[in-house]
Amino acid sequence: MRAWFENGWLRSHQTSRQEITNLLAIAYRDIDDAGQQRISSDWRFGIAYNATLKLCTCLLYAEGYRPERHLAHYRTLQALSAIMGSVRNDDVAYLDACRMKRNTLEYDNAGIASSQDAEELLEFAVELRDDVIEWLKQNHKELIDQE
């Protein structure tokens, strides 16, 4: 992370328990909303993607950084393995593919994400939420309720 900071990709950020609580609340809301079957697969995929982005943001903020605007989503998702370890490299590759698909369905074309795509990303978001909360409890317990 220090090298990313020195390259100008990140800047310092002092977070708070309230800010992390708010980000987790967004992730919970988005996970719930992404499970709604009455909306399109594209939109469910986009909402689940946002949940994973907020969870990665929690990690980055907890470590004292925030991304610069250029490539902010990319760098935030890449932080997952930089913070939680190389065991997460495959997850980062998956999230980067989701980022590109989300950009296409958000800005260029409708009907890009299948129902299976949305379900898969939703399941990933639920698992990531649990892992991020556990990581926060172990590494930055001052930032999260211990319940």
Tab-separated table of C-alpha atoms in Angstrom:
chain	number	residue	atom	x	y	z
A	1	MET	CA	0.000	0.000	0.000
A	2	ARG	CA	2.889	2.322	0.752
A	3	ALA	CA	4.153	2.045	-2.845
A	4	TRP	CA	0.654	2.867	-4.160
A	5	PHE	CA	0.651	5.925	-1.912
A	6	GLU	CA	4.090	6.998	-3.146
A	7	ASN	CA	2.913	6.559	-6.752
A	8	GLY	CA	0.039	8.941	-6.097
A	9	TRP	CA	-2.641	6.276	-6.536
A	10	LEU	CA	-3.825	6.650	-2.933
A	11	ARG	CA	-4.000	9.452	-0.449
A	12	SER	CA	-4.101	9.361	3.316
A	13	HIS	CA	-7.499	8.979	4.894
A	14	GLN	CA	-8.497	9.045	8.550
A	15	THR	CA	-11.635	6.988	8.920
A	16	SER	CA	-13.967	6.599	11.876
A	17	ARG	CA	-16.233	3.956	13.343
A	18	GLN	CA	-19.204	5.946	11.993
A	19	GLU	CA	-17.831	6.007	8.461
A	20	ILE	CA	-17.172	2.242	8.483
A	21	THR	CA	-20.633	1.660	9.982
A	22	ASN	CA	-22.170	3.719	7.172
A	23	LEU	CA	-20.247	1.828	4.466
A	24	LEU	CA	-21.272	-1.515	5.953
A	25	ALA	CA	-24.895	-0.328	6.063
A	26	ILE	CA	-24.693	0.440	2.327
A	27	ALA	CA	-23.246	-3.026	1.691
A	28	TYR	CA	-26.036	-4.673	3.711
A	29	ARG	CA	-28.679	-2.639	1.854
A	30	ASP	CA	-27.175	-3.471	-1.527
A	31	ILE	CA	-26.914	-7.181	-0.730
A	32	ASP	CA	-30.571	-7.177	0.270
A	33	ASP	CA	-31.642	-5.199	-2.809
A	34	ALA	CA	-29.573	-7.345	-5.189
A	35	GLY	CA	-31.575	-10.351	-4.035
A	36	GLN	CA	-34.840	-8.862	-5.294
A	37	GLN	CA	-36.026	-10.950	-8.245
A	38	ARG	CA	-38.399	-8.305	-9.611
A	39	ILE	CA	-35.582	-6.142	-11.019
A	40	SER	CA	-33.399	-6.875	-14.030
A	41	SER	CA	-30.302	-9.058	-13.841
A	42	ASP	CA	-28.227	-6.086	-15.001
A	43	TRP	CA	-29.432	-3.954	-12.143
A	44	ARG	CA	-29.078	-6.759	-9.570
A	45	PHE	CA	-25.522	-7.308	-10.806
A	46	GLY	CA	-24.744	-3.586	-10.521
A	47	ILE	CA	-26.122	-3.416	-7.002
A	48	ALA	CA	-24.158	-6.499	-5.904
A	49	TYR	CA	-21.052	-4.968	-7.483
A	50	ASN	CA	-21.595	-1.820	-5.437
A	51	ALA	CA	-21.788	-3.914	-2.263
A	52	THR	CA	-18.387	-5.476	-3.013
A	53	LEU	CA	-16.932	-2.059	-3.815
A	54	LYS	CA	-18.119	-0.671	-0.465
A	55	LEU	CA	-16.671	-3.664	1.369
A	56	CYS	CA	-13.289	-3.153	-0.305
A	57	THR	CA	-13.567	0.541	0.559
A	58	CYS	CA	-13.941	-0.433	4.229
A	59	LEU	CA	-10.638	-2.299	4.018
A	60	LEU	CA	-8.839	0.554	2.307
A	61	TYR	CA	-10.192	3.179	4.714
A	62	ALA	CA	-9.356	1.032	7.734
A	63	GLU	CA	-5.755	0.877	6.514
A	64	GLY	CA	-5.653	4.678	6.316
A	65	TYR	CA	-6.044	5.276	2.585
A	66	ARG	CA	-8.537	6.274	-0.064
A	67	PRO	CA	-8.047	6.047	-3.820
A	68	GLU	CA	-7.416	9.026	-6.022
A	69	ARG	CA	-10.248	9.639	-8.497
A	70	HIS	CA	-8.507	8.182	-11.547
A	71	LEU	CA	-9.171	4.407	-11.568
A	72	ALA	CA	-10.736	4.629	-8.106
A	73	HIS	CA	-12.889	1.485	-8.503
A	74	TYR	CA	-9.987	-0.483	-9.951
A	75	ARG	CA	-7.600	0.462	-7.157
A	76	THR	CA	-10.207	-0.097	-4.450
A	77	LEU	CA	-10.872	-3.633	-5.700
A	78	GLN	CA	-7.141	-4.326	-6.113
A	79	ALA	CA	-6.670	-3.395	-2.458
A	80	LEU	CA	-8.497	-6.583	-1.448
A	81	SER	CA	-5.448	-8.789	-2.020
A	82	ALA	CA	-2.982	-6.097	-0.946
A	83	ILE	CA	-4.716	-5.939	2.431
A	84	MET	CA	-6.090	-9.444	2.985
A	85	GLY	CA	-3.259	-11.307	1.276
A	86	SER	CA	-2.425	-13.055	-1.971
A	87	VAL	CA	-4.956	-15.765	-1.137
A	88	ARG	CA	-7.415	-13.194	-2.512
A	89	ASN	CA	-5.740	-12.813	-5.924
A	90	ASP	CA	-8.412	-14.888	-7.692
A	91	ASP	CA	-11.120	-12.828	-5.986
A	92	VAL	CA	-9.513	-9.630	-7.250
A	93	ALA	CA	-9.420	-11.020	-10.798
A	94	TYR	CA	-13.098	-11.973	-10.506
A	95	LEU	CA	-14.046	-8.541	-9.158
A	96	ASP	CA	-12.092	-6.810	-11.914
A	97	ALA	CA	-14.014	-8.811	-14.533
A	98	CYS	CA	-17.221	-7.787	-12.736
A	99	ARG	CA	-16.063	-4.157	-12.777
A	100	MET	CA	-15.655	-4.250	-16.552
A	101	LYS	CA	-19.034	-5.962	-17.046
A	102	ARG	CA	-20.673	-3.436	-14.714
A	103	ASN	CA	-19.180	-0.564	-16.741
A	104	THR	CA	-20.618	-2.026	-19.949
A	105	LEU	CA	-24.109	-2.573	-18.558
A	106	GLU	CA	-24.089	0.788	-16.796
A	107	TYR	CA	-22.878	2.936	-19.715
A	108	ASP	CA	-23.119	1.031	-23.013
A	109	ASN	CA	-25.619	-1.847	-23.272
A	110	ALA	CA	-28.572	-3.440	-21.498
A	111	GLY	CA	-29.026	-7.181	-21.098
A	112	ILE	CA	-25.368	-7.911	-20.349
A	113	ALA	CA	-25.625	-9.731	-17.003
A	114	SER	CA	-27.458	-13.050	-16.770
A	115	SER	CA	-29.456	-14.101	-13.744
A	116	GLN	CA	-26.624	-16.517	-12.961
A	117	ASP	CA	-24.086	-13.653	-13.129
A	118	ALA	CA	-26.149	-11.626	-10.648
A	119	GLU	CA	-26.632	-14.588	-8.281
A	120	GLU	CA	-22.945	-15.485	-8.374
A	121	LEU	CA	-21.852	-11.945	-7.561
A	122	LEU	CA	-24.476	-11.684	-4.822
A	123	GLU	CA	-23.191	-14.869	-3.187
A	124	PHE	CA	-19.659	-13.519	-3.455
A	125	ALA	CA	-20.740	-10.242	-1.816
A	126	VAL	CA	-22.315	-12.080	1.127
A	127	GLU	CA	-19.141	-14.093	1.721
A	128	LEU	CA	-16.953	-11.007	1.331
A	129	ARG	CA	-19.120	-9.084	3.827
A	130	ASP	CA	-18.611	-11.775	6.438
A	131	ASP	CA	-14.865	-11.910	5.756
A	132	VAL	CA	-14.454	-8.121	5.883
A	133	ILE	CA	-16.340	-7.898	9.182
A	134	GLU	CA	-14.154	-10.639	10.662
A	135	TRP	CA	-11.019	-8.926	9.334
A	136	LEU	CA	-12.110	-5.622	10.882
A	137	LYS	CA	-12.724	-7.339	14.233
A	138	GLN	CA	-9.242	-8.840	14.145
A	139	ASN	CA	-7.301	-5.873	12.743
A	140	HIS	CA	-9.225	-2.685	13.556
A	141	LYS	CA	-11.631	-3.559	16.347
A	142	GLU	CA	-11.912	0.140	17.210
A	143	LEU	CA	-13.774	0.625	13.908
A	144	ILE	CA	-16.530	-1.949	14.344
A	145	ASP	CA	-19.083	-3.025	16.910
A	146	GLN	CA	-18.032	-6.338	18.447
A	147	GLU	CA	-21.522	-7.874	18.475
